[in-house]
Each structure stands twice: as structure tokens, then as C-alpha cells.
Amino acid sequence: MASPSSDLDRERRKCTFNVAELTDIVNGGRKKTERRRYLESLVMKEPIFSNEDYYFLSREEKYSDAVKKAVKLVEVLKEHNIENPQEYQILLGVINENLPIALHNSMFKPTIRDQGTDEQRKKWLPLANDYKIIGTYAQTEMGHGTFIRGLETTSTYDPKREEFVLNTPTLTATKWWPGCLGKTSTHAVVMAQLYIKNQCYGLHSFIIQLRSLKDHSPMPGVTVGDIGNKVGYDTNDNGFLAMDNVRIPRENMLMRHAQVYPDGTYRKPANPRLAYGAMVLVRATIVAGSATNLSKAATIAIRYSCVRRQTEAKPGELEPQIIDYVTQQHKLVPQLATAYAFAWIARYMMSTYHALHADIESGHLGALQELHGISSGLKAFTAEMSVSGIEVCRRACGGHGFSAASGLVSIYKDWLPSCTYEGENTVLYLQTARFLLKCFRQPSVTPSSMSYILIKPLPGARWGVKSPEDLMKPILLVEAFEHRAQRTIKSAAQFLESQISQGLDTSEAMNRSGIEFVRCAKAHCYYFVTRNFFQSTALLKCSKEIKESLLTLGVVFALNGIADNSGEFLEDGFVTGTQMEFVRERIQYCYKQLRPNLVGLVDAFAFADQSLNSALGAYDGDVYNRLYNWAKRAPLNKTDVHSSYHKYLKPILKSKI
Ligand SMILES: Cc1cc2nc3c(=O)[nH]c(=O)nc-3n(C[C@H](O)[C@H](O)[C@H](O)COP(=O)(O)OP(=O)(O)OC[C@H]3O[C@@H](n4cnc5c(N)ncnc54)[C@H](O)[C@@H]3O)c2cc1C
């Protein structure tokens, strides 16, 4: 049997490009790579962050361990003055667990920043930044998540005492799901229906103290706890919250956009779209998370597939590395291509958001609406594809993919809810579809990045691909996705009109058109991500070898998208059966081209072993020793004879043979 480590060494020698150069591209430059390494070292040098035995812990142990790590992380952040959210994400990446202060930084502070007045920011943010308080964001209730107008929690203004009184009027109004709520947070931003003098003014945000800062016991009127075990997220205390006449001062309503004056006069927000900014940022972060989690899974599965050998072709011959089976390549190379495509689109979303930030702050919201329209669909698209891609990687590791030691099980379980939180995926696709249809119908509101929608595809249009070689031309690949998106948007618009013309009211017509809407939103997202991948790669200043590899990955991403959705390309005759054969042929050609560089392409993500926490995917490829040593540490193996033998097995095994 070949040595697993030498297998990976050989793979690394075959790579045609300089991996460090690609790592710098992935990180956004050499300086960022150096900074990332430095930040990672801050975590790796602290034994408290070790996750070696993580997979053996019970839920309660995992939570408690995560609290310990969170406190140490706060210490590291303070000691090194780390305030940049992206740098914070790097530290979390190596810790590789969903810490129970996640919502404090991802939602509590950003909501106060976005919705708080200057005085409120001045009061709350220093306390939050210093971790004197720990906050969460409580919106979802047991009865409603998606339909936020249906939330039932009330906040009634009492002008005599200049206070709001918060209540959970029904069982279904119980806040349910908020992360870090159950056992950790001392405060929460709570979304509640605002009532003043018996009139409801809709949802607003309020800061509530949940727990005493002296002994962490729930405040009077507050019932709070953990919602119990979930598919994943073991370290996080997703919680429930019920309030019974909880009084807070008037100043605890976040009043940057809407105000309640002491006498109870209400002033509504100037522009309801102002809330979009924070949402866009959170969605861009999820898109980046999709890229990272899929990159981790692809790293583990590709390294393992170069180490794992199975099934000799001829008796006595060395068994091939499983990566050399084309079926294995067909599972894993598309995931690698998708990971890069998502990394590039995440960067686009982040940079567009930051470029627009000044506009948003000064109330110029035109471009924000566009970003909101597309970010909903991109969040859904990347979450959906990354989650299914991670599962493909897990299965591609055979039996060992089912072991917790693979690392893939926890990546999957912990990333799975990204399809649900921050907007359930289908609901987000529907939002993007509505934006696309608006652009389709009203050219005057269509932003330049979406102008393709206005070009009506010619009836009888045909794809300009004449040979398999043509499929290496980005312009032709983008053209195919553009055509599909244009056609499905038009057909969704026509479908909706046909429903309305049959006499259905708008909401029922929209409901009946939902499947068409989701179809066109997905088609748009695939187009957008493919176009961005080729545009961004073309602009890179890098070696010819890197550019070639990235472009080939882009071709894999595009061609698999065409093959997997072949019906939509063939349906109107834009793509012919012969061209579809070219597509399938070219996919295999690309796999062959990329084969020597597969390990280099995953090494370039530069994940520290600790951040993969995988016996299968560590850098040195020492899979079998790691698996064996890990299993030997399992709690069940602490003794040679387990206590259950004495309790149960012994009597039945006592018969004489
Ligand atoms: C791990 C995790 C962490 C979370 N963290 C938080 C948190 O920190 N704070 C917080 O407030 N919440 C949190 N949530 C809640 C989360 O935001 C909601 O679960 C999510 O918004 C979906 O809402 P829902 O559960 O009501 O699903 P539902 O809306 O009930 O969805 C169920 C099904 O109905 C469909 N559906 C619903 N409405 C429509 C529609 N209009 N058209 C078509 N189909 C529809 C959906 O597509 C889905 O298939 C978290 C959830 C999870 C799983």
C-alpha cells in the first residue's frame, strides 16, 4: 500500500502553479494572507481552543466548552484590539464552532448601529463592545417566522411612566429560535408590535434586559430557556422567551428611523427601505459562509480522495487513488468549482455593500434596493448549493464520511440551517423574482447590472456553440445562462398575467405563479454568479497557470449548470441535443485538465488543520493513523470492559458452552 502522506506529496509536486500565489488571491492580497496567518496563530497557540475531542462531547458539554472558548476569545479580541468583523470571522474560522456569542456580534450590535440614535449608540455600543452585556436578536416566534407582520409580541406605550410594557399574549407569541438566547444573553433586541393608545403601529425594535447582571437570573416577568436539541448547532443555546408585563424605559425603543415622543406622539420612518442595509450585509456574510463551508468540505474530500485507494484494476497492481475514478471527479470537481464561484460572488457582494455604505448612511437608497433584490436570491442560491455540495463531499468519502472524525458531518449539520435562517430560501427566491419581474416590466427602474433582462430573446435564437472547444469561451457560456434567465423571467411574467386574466386576485395569482417565480430567480442567480466568476477571473493579475485553472473551474461550474438543468436550455431549442453532447464531453475534458491541480486548488484555501478538524482532510494526509488514534480516545474505549456488561450482558453470557 502506498503511503498516504507520500500520495499527497506527489500530488503537490504535480501542481502546475504556485499555491501561495493563489492563496494570496483567495485572501485578497499578500498582506491579508499574512494577517490571516497571524490571527489564526492567536487561536492556535491557546490550548483552550483545542477541538480534538469535540466530537465526543455531549450537547451540554459542547455548550459549556463553547462558553469557555467565547470568554477566551473576548480576551484575545481585547488584548489585540481586534474590532474588524472580517478579522473576527477569521478567528471564528479556526475555532470552528458556533460560539454562544455569535448573535451578539452578527445581529445585536449591528441592529443597534443601524437602528439606534446617536445617543443610543453611545449608551449601548461601548457596553456591548466591552462584553459588559451580551445580546441577541429575537424576532421569530413559535407561530411565525417568515410572515413578520404576523408576530404577536406587543409593546404598549405607557405615557404616564414613559415606559413600554412588553407582553407575550399567546403561546404562539413565544419567541422561539433566537441564537444565544436560552442560557447566555443578558439582553436582546426584541421585535414587537408597537401599540400607542390602542393603535397598532407595526413592528419595532426594543432593547430588553433578560437576565440580571449580578447573578444571571431571569429578570422579573421574563421566562427564558433553551429550545432543546436540534439537527446541529449543539454549541448554541437557541432559545425561547416569554414576557409578562416587562417594563422598559422609552429610550429602549431603537429610534433612529421611527420615534415615540414622551407624550406618545409617533413619527414614522422616512423610508422603510432603510432597514435593507443591515439585511444585505447579513446576507453577504451568509454567501461568504457558503463559500467557506463548501471550500472546507471540498478540501477534506479531495485530499482524502487522493489518499484513499480502492479496487485494483488488475490483480497485484497498486489500487488507484479514488480521485482517478471519473465518477469521483464528477462528484467533487463541481463542488470545488462552486466553492470558488461563491467566494468570488461573496467578494462582489461585500465590496458593493461597502461601496454603497456611504450612500445608505446619507439616505440615497436606489442602489440599495437593487442589492437587496439580488442578495435575497443569492443567499438562497448559495446556501442551497453549498449545503447539497457538502453532502455530496461527505458521501464521496464512503464509510469514513459517516464518521464524525471526517469533520464533514458537523460542517453539514451546522451549515444546514443557513437555508432557513435570515429568510427561508423559497421565500427569498420569491422576493428576488418579484424584483426581476419589476425590472422586466419597468425599464426605467432597471439598474444597469440587470439591463440584460430588458433584451428580449429573439424567437428561434440559437446558441453559437459549434464545437466542444467553443465551450471554453466564457462569452458563450454566459450567453446560455443569460438566455435561460431572460426566457424564464419572461415566462414567469406571462404566467402571472395569465392567472390574473383568469380572474384570480393578485395574491392568489402570485401564489399560483410561485413555481415559475422560483425557477426564474434560480436561473437569474446562476447567470449572475457565472458572469461574475468569469469577469472577476479575467481581471486578476496572476500567473497564466492560475488563470487557466480558474477559468477551467469556471467552465466546470457553467457546464454542470447546463447539464443539470438541461431541460431548460433544450426546451425552446436554444441549445440542441448535439450541443448537449458537447457539454458532457467537455466536462470530462475539464476534469482531466484540472486533475493535476486539484490538491493545489484546495491547498490554496489554506485552512489550518484545526479549522477542518478532520481525520480525513488534514494537510499531511495521515488519514489512517488519525482515525485510529481518534477512535481510541472515544469515551466508550476508556475501559476494556464497559459497565453495561456488568449491568446487563453478564447474566445472558453466563451459559456454559
Ligand atoms: C439554526 C437557526 C437559528 C435561528 N436564529 C434565529 C435568531 O437568531 N433570531 C430569530 O429571530 N430567528 C432565528 N431563527 C428563525 C428563522 O429565522 C426562521 O425559522 C426562518 O425565518 C423561517 O421561518 P419559519 O420557521 O416561520 O418557517 P416557515 O415560514 O413556517 O416555513 C415553512 C415552509 O413554508 C414555506 N412558506 C412560508 N411562507 C411562504 C410564502 N409566503 N410563500 C411560499 N412559501 C412559504 C417555506 O418555504 C417553508 O417551506 C433561526 C432558525 C434556525 C433554524
XYZ file of C-alpha atoms and ligand atoms in Angstrom:
710
model
C 0.000 0.000 0.000
C 1.305 3.470 -0.913
C 1.910 5.854 1.985
C -0.954 8.325 2.288
C 1.440 11.158 3.063
C 3.590 10.436 0.020
C 0.423 10.384 -2.103
C -0.285 13.975 -1.141
C 3.360 14.963 -1.597
C 3.234 13.579 -5.116
C 0.008 15.465 -5.819
C 1.623 18.669 -4.603
C 4.625 18.177 -6.853
C 2.316 17.764 -9.870
C 0.583 21.104 -9.370
C 1.308 23.496 -12.247
C 1.035 26.743 -10.286
C 2.377 28.395 -7.163
C -0.171 27.633 -4.426
C 0.953 30.576 -2.278
C 0.132 32.947 -5.139
C -3.405 31.574 -5.365
C -3.778 31.764 -1.568
C -2.999 35.475 -1.796
C -5.696 35.862 -4.451
C -8.216 33.990 -2.292
C -7.352 36.173 0.718
C -7.314 39.427 -1.248
C -3.533 40.043 -1.282
C -0.251 39.054 0.392
C -0.749 41.408 3.349
C -4.150 39.877 4.050
C -2.651 36.384 3.927
C -0.011 37.406 6.453
C -2.606 38.997 8.697
C -4.811 35.912 8.449
C -1.903 33.678 9.463
C -1.127 35.951 12.411
C -4.763 35.981 13.568
C -5.031 32.214 13.218
C -1.884 31.786 15.288
C -3.523 33.709 18.143
C -6.134 30.967 18.362
C -3.908 28.004 17.628
C -1.404 28.813 20.347
C -4.110 28.743 23.054
C -4.759 25.150 24.258
C -8.243 26.200 25.387
C -9.337 26.396 21.735
C -8.331 22.809 21.003
C -11.218 20.913 19.405
C -9.571 17.487 19.270
C -12.229 15.793 21.393
C -15.141 17.955 20.283
C -16.963 15.123 18.518
C -17.052 13.064 21.733
C -18.778 15.700 23.856
C -22.448 15.686 24.874
C -24.626 18.674 23.920
C -24.302 20.174 27.392
C -20.535 19.710 27.432
C -20.300 21.274 23.991
C -22.285 24.307 25.127
C -20.273 24.744 28.295
C -16.988 24.306 26.417
C -18.141 26.860 23.850
C -18.919 29.412 26.588
C -15.391 28.916 27.941
C -13.986 29.455 24.438
C -16.164 32.514 23.887
C -14.806 34.134 27.053
C -11.235 33.378 25.986
C -11.991 34.768 22.525
C -13.221 38.011 24.078
C -9.921 38.198 25.974
C -7.954 37.697 22.735
C -10.051 40.324 20.911
C -9.453 42.870 23.668
C -5.772 42.111 24.087
C -5.085 42.534 20.371
C -7.631 45.304 19.700
C -9.406 43.266 17.027
C -12.575 45.074 16.014
C -12.832 44.425 12.280
C -15.754 41.975 11.663
C -13.842 40.154 8.916
C -10.897 39.567 11.252
C -13.320 38.313 13.894
C -14.629 35.835 11.301
C -11.072 34.596 10.704
C -10.675 33.812 14.408
C -14.034 32.036 14.432
C -12.964 30.068 11.345
C -10.126 28.389 13.277
C -12.163 27.928 16.444
C -14.557 26.136 14.100
C -17.570 26.205 16.416
C -20.709 28.316 16.564
C -19.968 30.173 19.790
C -22.815 31.331 22.026
C -21.859 34.975 21.474
C -22.460 34.689 17.714
C -25.639 36.773 17.709
C -24.048 39.452 19.881
C -21.719 40.348 17.035
C -23.740 39.342 13.993
C -27.120 40.854 14.943
C -27.304 42.617 18.324
C -24.566 45.192 17.751
C -25.316 45.765 14.030
C -29.019 46.332 14.817
C -28.155 48.940 17.442
C -25.715 50.547 14.994
C -28.311 50.622 12.203
C -31.435 51.438 14.148
C -30.169 53.259 17.230
C -29.988 57.049 17.570
C -26.589 58.613 18.239
C -27.370 58.650 21.985
C -28.496 55.020 21.924
C -25.347 54.016 20.057
C -23.307 55.936 22.615
C -25.030 54.199 25.518
C -25.233 50.595 24.306
C -22.342 50.000 21.915
C -19.499 50.599 24.415
C -21.194 48.167 26.834
C -21.611 45.626 24.037
C -18.113 46.149 22.626
C -16.697 45.597 26.074
C -18.871 42.491 26.623
C -20.290 44.064 29.779
C -23.577 42.862 28.305
C -24.209 40.035 25.816
C -27.030 40.467 23.346
C -29.129 38.550 20.861
C -31.798 39.304 18.273
C -35.272 37.944 18.986
C -37.660 38.179 16.090
C -39.029 34.721 15.257
C -41.912 33.375 17.338
C -43.259 29.890 17.713
C -46.163 30.754 15.412
C -44.441 32.983 12.861
C -41.043 33.362 11.271
C -41.447 34.266 7.629
C -44.532 36.445 7.927
C -43.137 39.003 10.297
C -46.226 41.184 10.241
C -47.940 38.219 11.928
C -45.691 38.441 15.004
C -47.798 38.748 18.143
C -45.450 40.103 20.841
C -46.721 43.503 21.967
C -45.018 46.609 23.263
C -47.548 49.045 24.663
C -46.541 52.614 25.442
C -47.450 53.982 28.866
C -47.092 57.801 28.602
C -47.633 58.280 32.356
C -44.458 56.405 33.236
C -42.777 56.953 29.837
C -42.256 53.216 29.554
C -43.063 50.396 27.176
C -44.736 47.289 28.544
C -43.817 44.083 26.717
C -46.059 41.046 26.649
C -46.308 37.618 25.091
C -50.075 37.410 24.715
C -50.336 33.790 23.454
C -48.312 30.575 23.399
C -47.557 31.098 19.706
C -46.172 34.570 20.514
C -43.302 32.976 22.463
C -40.012 33.984 20.875
C -38.506 30.766 19.573
C -35.151 30.089 17.897
C -33.038 33.177 18.577
C -29.410 32.085 18.912
C -27.611 32.531 22.263
C -30.942 33.429 23.914
C -31.571 30.355 26.049
C -28.700 30.483 28.543
C -26.127 33.107 27.546
C -27.511 36.519 26.633
C -28.221 39.225 29.157
C -30.015 41.460 26.662
C -31.982 41.144 23.448
C -33.243 43.327 20.665
C -36.860 42.168 20.581
C -39.179 42.777 17.640
C -42.685 43.621 18.847
C -45.892 45.254 17.638
C -45.941 48.817 18.926
C -49.224 49.974 20.487
C -49.912 53.572 21.473
C -53.356 54.490 22.764
C -54.851 51.257 21.402
C -53.499 51.878 17.921
C -51.005 49.418 16.397
C -48.054 50.995 14.535
C -46.480 47.727 13.424
C -43.156 46.117 14.258
C -40.391 47.992 16.037
C -37.216 47.029 17.878
C -36.783 47.248 21.660
C -33.831 46.521 23.910
C -34.857 44.229 26.774
C -32.762 43.119 29.704
C -33.261 39.362 30.021
C -31.001 38.453 32.900
C -29.589 40.070 36.000
C -26.041 41.361 35.591
C -25.369 40.272 39.180
C -26.320 36.585 39.124
C -27.644 35.916 35.580
C -31.107 35.019 36.876
C -34.038 35.952 34.576
C -35.413 39.466 35.168
C -38.909 39.822 36.652
C -41.556 38.904 34.086
C -39.031 37.145 31.816
C -39.268 33.412 31.145
C -36.318 32.250 29.119
C -34.673 28.927 28.248
C -33.088 26.659 25.647
C -35.343 25.114 22.968
C -33.650 21.707 23.221
C -31.596 19.592 20.839
C -31.547 20.355 17.105
C -30.040 18.758 13.988
C -26.804 20.673 14.649
C -25.688 23.897 16.337
C -25.030 21.956 19.543
C -22.857 24.718 20.944
C -25.581 27.316 20.528
C -28.382 27.864 23.024
C -31.155 28.775 20.572
C -33.831 29.820 22.992
C -37.387 30.729 23.896
C -38.626 33.872 25.580
C -41.976 34.836 27.056
C -42.617 38.232 28.657
C -45.234 39.144 31.218
C -45.616 42.910 31.668
C -41.914 43.582 31.274
C -41.360 47.327 31.621
C -38.560 49.171 29.826
C -37.836 52.912 29.589
C -38.997 54.780 26.480
C -35.342 55.220 25.486
C -35.076 51.457 24.912
C -37.001 51.592 21.647
C -34.460 51.902 18.827
C -35.443 55.259 17.373
C -33.115 56.153 14.514
C -35.873 55.701 11.930
C -39.189 55.858 13.857
C -39.785 57.768 17.092
C -42.199 57.727 20.014
C -42.184 61.037 21.898
C -42.792 61.214 25.678
C -46.450 62.191 25.179
C -46.989 59.192 22.882
C -46.790 61.043 19.569
C -45.497 58.678 16.895
C -43.289 59.630 13.952
C -42.957 57.012 11.253
C -39.668 56.242 9.468
C -38.833 58.459 6.490
C -38.090 55.466 4.318
C -38.935 51.857 5.199
C -36.127 50.677 2.908
C -33.597 51.936 5.449
C -33.701 48.540 7.158
C -32.391 46.875 3.972
C -28.767 47.831 4.664
C -28.257 45.506 7.629
C -30.107 42.694 5.850
C -27.878 42.963 2.793
C -24.762 42.776 4.948
C -26.008 39.718 6.835
C -26.881 38.007 3.546
C -23.487 38.803 2.060
C -21.951 37.216 5.165
C -24.041 34.079 4.596
C -22.900 33.944 0.949
C -19.303 34.141 2.203
C -20.137 31.385 4.719
C -21.469 29.206 1.891
C -18.170 29.626 0.072
C -16.107 28.833 3.177
C -18.079 25.786 4.262
C -18.134 24.292 0.785
C -14.402 25.018 0.413
C -13.740 23.171 3.677
C -15.798 20.173 2.571
C -14.091 20.092 -0.839
C -10.668 20.316 0.826
C -11.405 17.322 3.058
C -12.973 15.191 0.327
C -10.358 15.942 -2.339
C -7.362 15.362 -0.057
C -8.941 12.154 1.196
C -9.723 11.009 -2.350
C -6.048 11.356 -3.233
C -5.057 9.258 -0.217
C -7.765 6.613 -0.395
C -7.060 3.708 -2.713
C -9.681 1.205 -3.748
C -10.145 -1.708 -6.153
C -7.113 -2.931 -8.080
C -7.659 -2.822 -11.827
C -5.554 -5.951 -12.361
C -4.506 -8.498 -9.703
C -1.368 -7.387 -7.907
C -1.446 -3.831 -9.243
C -1.448 -0.862 -6.914
C -5.050 0.135 -6.315
C -5.868 3.507 -7.875
C -6.452 6.643 -5.832
C -10.216 7.044 -5.802
C -9.853 10.566 -7.218
C -8.887 8.905 -10.506
C -12.357 7.468 -10.950
C -14.178 9.896 -13.222
C -17.357 9.373 -11.228
C -15.476 10.629 -8.148
C -14.237 13.644 -10.111
C -17.806 14.256 -11.268
C -18.833 14.468 -7.608
C -16.013 16.619 -6.313
C -14.722 18.925 -9.051
C -18.101 20.687 -9.433
C -18.075 21.346 -5.666
C -14.604 22.841 -5.902
C -15.695 24.998 -8.851
C -18.796 26.104 -6.947
C -16.714 26.996 -3.881
C -14.541 29.328 -5.967
C -17.583 30.791 -7.751
C -19.205 31.542 -4.389
C -16.018 33.044 -2.962
C -15.934 35.452 -5.901
C -19.622 36.411 -5.643
C -19.291 36.925 -1.867
C -16.446 39.323 -2.502
C -18.552 41.157 -5.094
C -21.453 41.499 -2.634
C -19.244 42.713 0.207
C -17.424 45.255 -1.911
C -20.669 46.532 -3.458
C -22.202 46.852 0.005
C -19.217 48.769 1.358
C -19.101 50.993 -1.727
C -22.762 51.834 -1.149
C -22.463 52.264 2.577
C -21.848 55.996 2.407
C -24.870 56.400 0.096
C -27.022 54.393 2.504
C -25.955 56.444 5.517
C -26.881 59.628 3.666
C -30.252 58.214 2.613
C -29.555 57.569 -1.123
C -31.164 54.200 -1.393
C -31.583 53.479 -5.119
C -28.657 51.082 -5.446
C -29.510 49.512 -2.102
C -32.840 48.362 -3.452
C -31.042 46.591 -6.272
C -28.598 44.949 -3.896
C -31.462 43.897 -1.649
C -33.325 42.447 -4.644
C -30.448 40.287 -5.766
C -28.933 39.493 -2.367
C -32.073 37.613 -1.278
C -31.783 35.191 -4.200
C -28.010 34.870 -3.898
C -28.297 33.982 -0.208
C -30.815 31.249 -1.068
C -28.883 30.017 -4.107
C -25.510 29.747 -2.371
C -26.947 28.265 0.838
C -28.875 25.634 -1.136
C -25.979 24.655 -3.393
C -23.370 24.672 -0.653
C -25.455 22.501 1.676
C -26.124 19.927 -1.028
C -22.485 20.150 -2.153
C -21.227 19.436 1.380
C -23.408 16.320 1.487
C -22.009 15.215 -1.894
C -18.496 15.587 -0.444
C -19.488 13.608 2.647
C -20.916 10.707 0.667
C -17.903 10.781 -1.647
C -15.801 9.739 1.368
C -17.641 6.414 1.662
C -17.909 4.877 5.136
C -15.432 7.266 6.730
C -17.609 10.154 5.564
C -20.202 8.919 8.070
C -17.736 9.170 10.962
C -17.777 12.361 12.991
C -13.987 12.293 12.628
C -14.402 13.191 8.949
C -15.359 16.715 10.040
C -17.925 16.671 7.235
C -20.811 15.673 9.475
C -20.509 18.772 11.626
C -19.863 21.066 8.654
C -23.094 19.759 7.128
C -25.185 19.857 10.310
C -24.051 23.325 11.275
C -24.399 24.856 7.805
C -27.753 23.232 7.013
C -29.867 25.912 8.764
C -28.398 28.601 6.501
C -31.200 27.517 4.135
C -33.706 28.626 6.771
C -32.421 31.483 8.926
C -32.196 35.059 7.726
C -35.040 34.355 5.347
C -36.263 30.912 4.352
C -34.806 30.078 0.927
C -38.016 29.718 -1.077
C -39.350 32.940 0.366
C -36.118 34.707 -0.624
C -36.226 33.321 -4.174
C -39.768 34.685 -4.419
C -38.529 38.122 -3.306
C -35.834 38.143 -5.957
C -38.343 37.002 -8.580
C -40.608 39.936 -7.709
C -37.661 42.289 -8.182
C -36.801 40.662 -11.529
C -40.383 40.994 -12.739
C -40.433 44.626 -11.675
C -37.301 45.249 -13.758
C -38.817 43.315 -16.665
C -41.962 45.442 -16.613
C -40.469 48.835 -15.817
C -37.286 49.530 -17.798
C -36.965 52.894 -16.038
C -36.311 51.236 -12.632
C -33.955 48.605 -14.018
C -30.390 49.103 -12.755
C -27.558 48.761 -15.247
C -26.340 45.469 -13.724
C -29.749 43.991 -14.581
C -30.193 45.527 -18.029
C -29.895 42.092 -19.636
C -33.491 41.490 -18.555
C -34.680 44.155 -20.969
C -33.182 42.467 -24.014
C -35.990 40.338 -25.374
C -34.610 36.989 -26.555
C -35.311 36.553 -30.241
C -37.728 33.754 -31.063
C -35.727 30.986 -32.643
C -32.433 32.238 -31.144
C -29.716 29.593 -31.186
C -26.574 29.093 -29.113
C -23.420 29.958 -31.064
C -21.519 26.816 -29.991
C -20.164 24.926 -32.997
C -17.699 22.557 -31.346
C -16.700 21.286 -27.888
C -13.750 23.739 -27.984
C -16.221 26.642 -28.180
C -17.349 25.676 -24.688
C -14.114 27.057 -23.274
C -15.263 30.574 -24.302
C -16.768 32.389 -21.307
C -18.797 34.683 -23.552
C -20.732 31.738 -24.989
C -21.303 30.172 -21.578
C -22.579 33.417 -20.102
C -24.790 33.828 -23.176
C -26.502 30.487 -22.483
C -27.307 31.452 -18.871
C -28.405 34.903 -19.927
C -30.808 33.415 -22.449
C -32.226 30.970 -19.917
C -32.722 33.720 -17.334
C -34.367 36.085 -19.852
C -36.681 33.360 -21.045
C -37.718 32.144 -17.593
C -38.312 35.708 -16.339
C -40.490 36.404 -19.373
C -42.338 33.152 -18.928
C -42.930 33.857 -15.186
C -44.341 37.277 -16.123
C -46.610 35.702 -18.731
C -47.721 33.003 -16.306
C -48.684 35.609 -13.723
C -50.595 37.628 -16.310
C -52.453 34.505 -17.441
C -53.519 33.839 -13.837
C -54.740 37.398 -13.405
C -56.577 37.310 -16.729
C -58.400 34.201 -15.491
C -59.893 36.422 -12.784
C -57.728 35.474 -9.820
C -56.923 38.208 -7.333
C -53.284 39.306 -7.176
C -52.259 37.288 -4.123
C -53.741 34.048 -5.442
C -52.254 34.712 -8.890
C -48.847 35.272 -7.226
C -49.222 32.057 -5.252
C -50.103 30.063 -8.380
C -47.066 31.577 -10.136
C -44.682 30.677 -7.291
C -43.025 27.717 -9.013
C -42.328 29.822 -12.114
C -41.035 32.619 -9.895
C -38.575 30.363 -8.088
C -37.458 28.915 -11.439
C -36.629 32.335 -12.863
C -34.912 33.504 -9.663
C -32.639 30.442 -9.713
C -31.912 30.964 -13.415
C -31.011 34.582 -12.701
C -28.724 33.620 -9.802
C -26.889 31.024 -11.885
C -26.397 33.626 -14.607
C -25.231 36.282 -12.163
C -22.724 34.026 -10.401
C -21.354 32.639 -13.696
C -20.967 36.105 -15.210
C -19.270 37.403 -12.076
C -16.905 34.420 -11.946
C -15.604 34.998 -15.469
C -15.500 38.789 -15.142
C -13.608 38.683 -11.837
C -11.192 35.998 -13.009
C -10.429 37.898 -16.204
C -9.426 40.930 -14.122
C -6.981 39.006 -11.910
C -3.328 39.831 -12.258
C -1.767 36.411 -11.818
C 0.254 33.705 -13.499
C -1.040 32.145 -16.703
C -1.289 28.761 -14.948
C -3.525 30.072 -12.181
C -5.729 31.920 -14.608
C -6.080 28.805 -16.748
C -7.050 26.672 -13.769
C -9.585 29.209 -12.527
C -11.107 29.625 -15.971
C -11.397 25.862 -16.314
C -13.136 25.762 -12.934
C -15.499 28.450 -14.236
C -16.216 26.290 -17.272
C -16.949 23.318 -14.975
C -19.329 25.453 -12.913
C -21.115 26.656 -16.025
C -21.242 23.352 -17.924
C -22.524 21.415 -14.934
C -25.196 24.068 -14.523
C -26.239 23.493 -18.131
C -26.094 19.697 -17.863
C -28.007 19.599 -14.557
C -30.725 21.890 -15.899
C -30.592 20.614 -19.477
C -34.363 20.704 -19.930
C -34.447 24.459 -19.507
C -31.796 25.003 -22.152
C -33.274 22.484 -24.603
C -36.902 23.452 -24.062
C -37.047 26.304 -26.574
C -34.425 24.853 -28.898
C -31.741 27.405 -27.860
C -29.393 24.500 -27.150
C -29.524 21.425 -29.383
C -29.056 17.767 -28.491
C -25.680 17.783 -30.238
C -24.516 20.784 -28.221
C -25.609 18.993 -25.051
C -23.355 16.100 -26.057
C -20.512 18.624 -26.451
C -21.286 19.842 -22.928
C -20.975 16.376 -21.409
C -17.802 15.688 -23.353
C -16.209 19.000 -22.315
C -16.999 18.441 -18.653
C -14.812 15.341 -18.709
C -12.125 17.173 -20.657
C -12.030 19.866 -17.948
C -11.763 17.271 -15.177
C -8.715 15.846 -16.944
C -7.174 19.299 -17.294
C -7.736 20.070 -13.638
C -6.694 16.689 -12.260
C -3.015 17.565 -11.540
C -4.061 20.746 -9.771
C -6.885 19.516 -7.569
C -4.839 19.332 -4.377
C -3.193 22.683 -5.178
C -6.602 24.261 -5.680
C -7.824 23.123 -2.264
C -4.494 23.807 -0.530
C -4.845 27.384 -1.765
C -7.797 27.908 0.581
C -5.137 27.468 3.286
C -7.356 26.080 6.016
C -5.439 25.282 9.179
C -5.950 21.650 10.277
C -7.705 22.927 13.391
C -10.316 24.700 11.311
C -11.116 21.477 9.396
C -10.957 19.231 12.483
C -10.922 16.239 10.171
C -9.036 12.957 10.281
C -9.632 12.621 6.535
C -8.653 16.087 5.369
C -5.589 17.147 7.364
C -2.727 18.645 5.361
C -0.364 15.701 5.896
C -2.878 13.115 4.650
C -2.115 10.795 7.574
C -5.698 9.551 7.489
C -5.479 6.081 8.986
C -3.322 6.945 11.985
C -5.581 9.878 12.764
C -8.733 7.774 12.532
C -7.299 5.061 14.746
C -5.904 7.392 17.388
C -9.138 9.356 17.444
C -11.277 6.223 17.918
C -9.029 5.040 20.736
C -9.822 8.254 22.618
C -13.590 7.663 22.399
C -15.230 7.646 25.868
C -16.581 4.125 25.217
C -12.995 2.912 24.992
C -11.917 4.230 28.385
C -12.162 0.708 29.795
C -11.805 -2.644 28.085
C -14.976 -3.894 29.775
C -17.904 -1.497 29.765
C -20.156 -1.062 32.819
C -23.151 -2.226 30.739
C -21.553 -5.659 30.665
C -21.855 -5.913 34.440
C -25.331 -4.398 34.411
C -26.997 -6.257 31.532
C -24.867 -8.574 29.408
C -23.242 -10.677 32.091
C -26.306 -12.765 33.047
C -27.111 -13.833 29.484
C -23.493 -14.612 28.651
C -23.091 -16.888 31.672
C -24.369 -20.035 29.979
C -21.790 -22.773 29.707
C -20.824 -23.743 26.151
C -30.492 27.440 13.494
C -31.470 28.561 13.457
C -31.124 29.779 14.007
C -32.046 30.836 14.045
N -31.695 32.007 14.643
C -32.624 32.984 14.792
C -32.329 34.172 15.516
O -31.219 34.352 15.990
N -33.305 35.094 15.684
C -34.546 34.918 15.166
O -35.395 35.781 15.362
N -34.853 33.815 14.450
C -33.931 32.847 14.248
N -34.232 31.705 13.544
C -35.558 31.559 12.952
C -35.546 31.679 11.455
O -35.225 32.992 11.075
C -36.895 31.223 10.890
O -37.021 29.844 11.190
C -36.971 31.467 9.404
O -37.142 32.832 9.131
C -38.106 30.691 8.717
O -39.323 30.989 9.298
P -40.295 29.829 9.823
O -39.536 28.970 10.749
O -41.508 30.515 10.300
O -40.630 28.968 8.553
P -41.993 28.963 7.777
O -42.208 30.311 7.184
O -43.084 28.406 8.610
O -41.623 27.975 6.594
C -42.141 26.651 6.457
C -42.398 26.392 4.955
O -43.402 27.297 4.500
C -42.987 27.927 3.297
N -43.528 29.303 3.246
C -43.717 30.166 4.266
N -44.198 31.328 3.810
C -44.311 31.216 2.479
C -44.724 32.099 1.445
N -45.108 33.347 1.704
N -44.711 31.643 0.178
C -44.294 30.381 -0.096
N -43.886 29.511 0.853
C -43.886 29.918 2.115
C -41.472 27.939 3.362
O -40.914 27.995 2.065
C -41.181 26.609 4.069
O -41.130 25.587 3.101
C -33.320 30.657 13.471
C -33.657 29.428 12.879
C -32.747 28.389 12.869
C -33.134 27.084 12.243
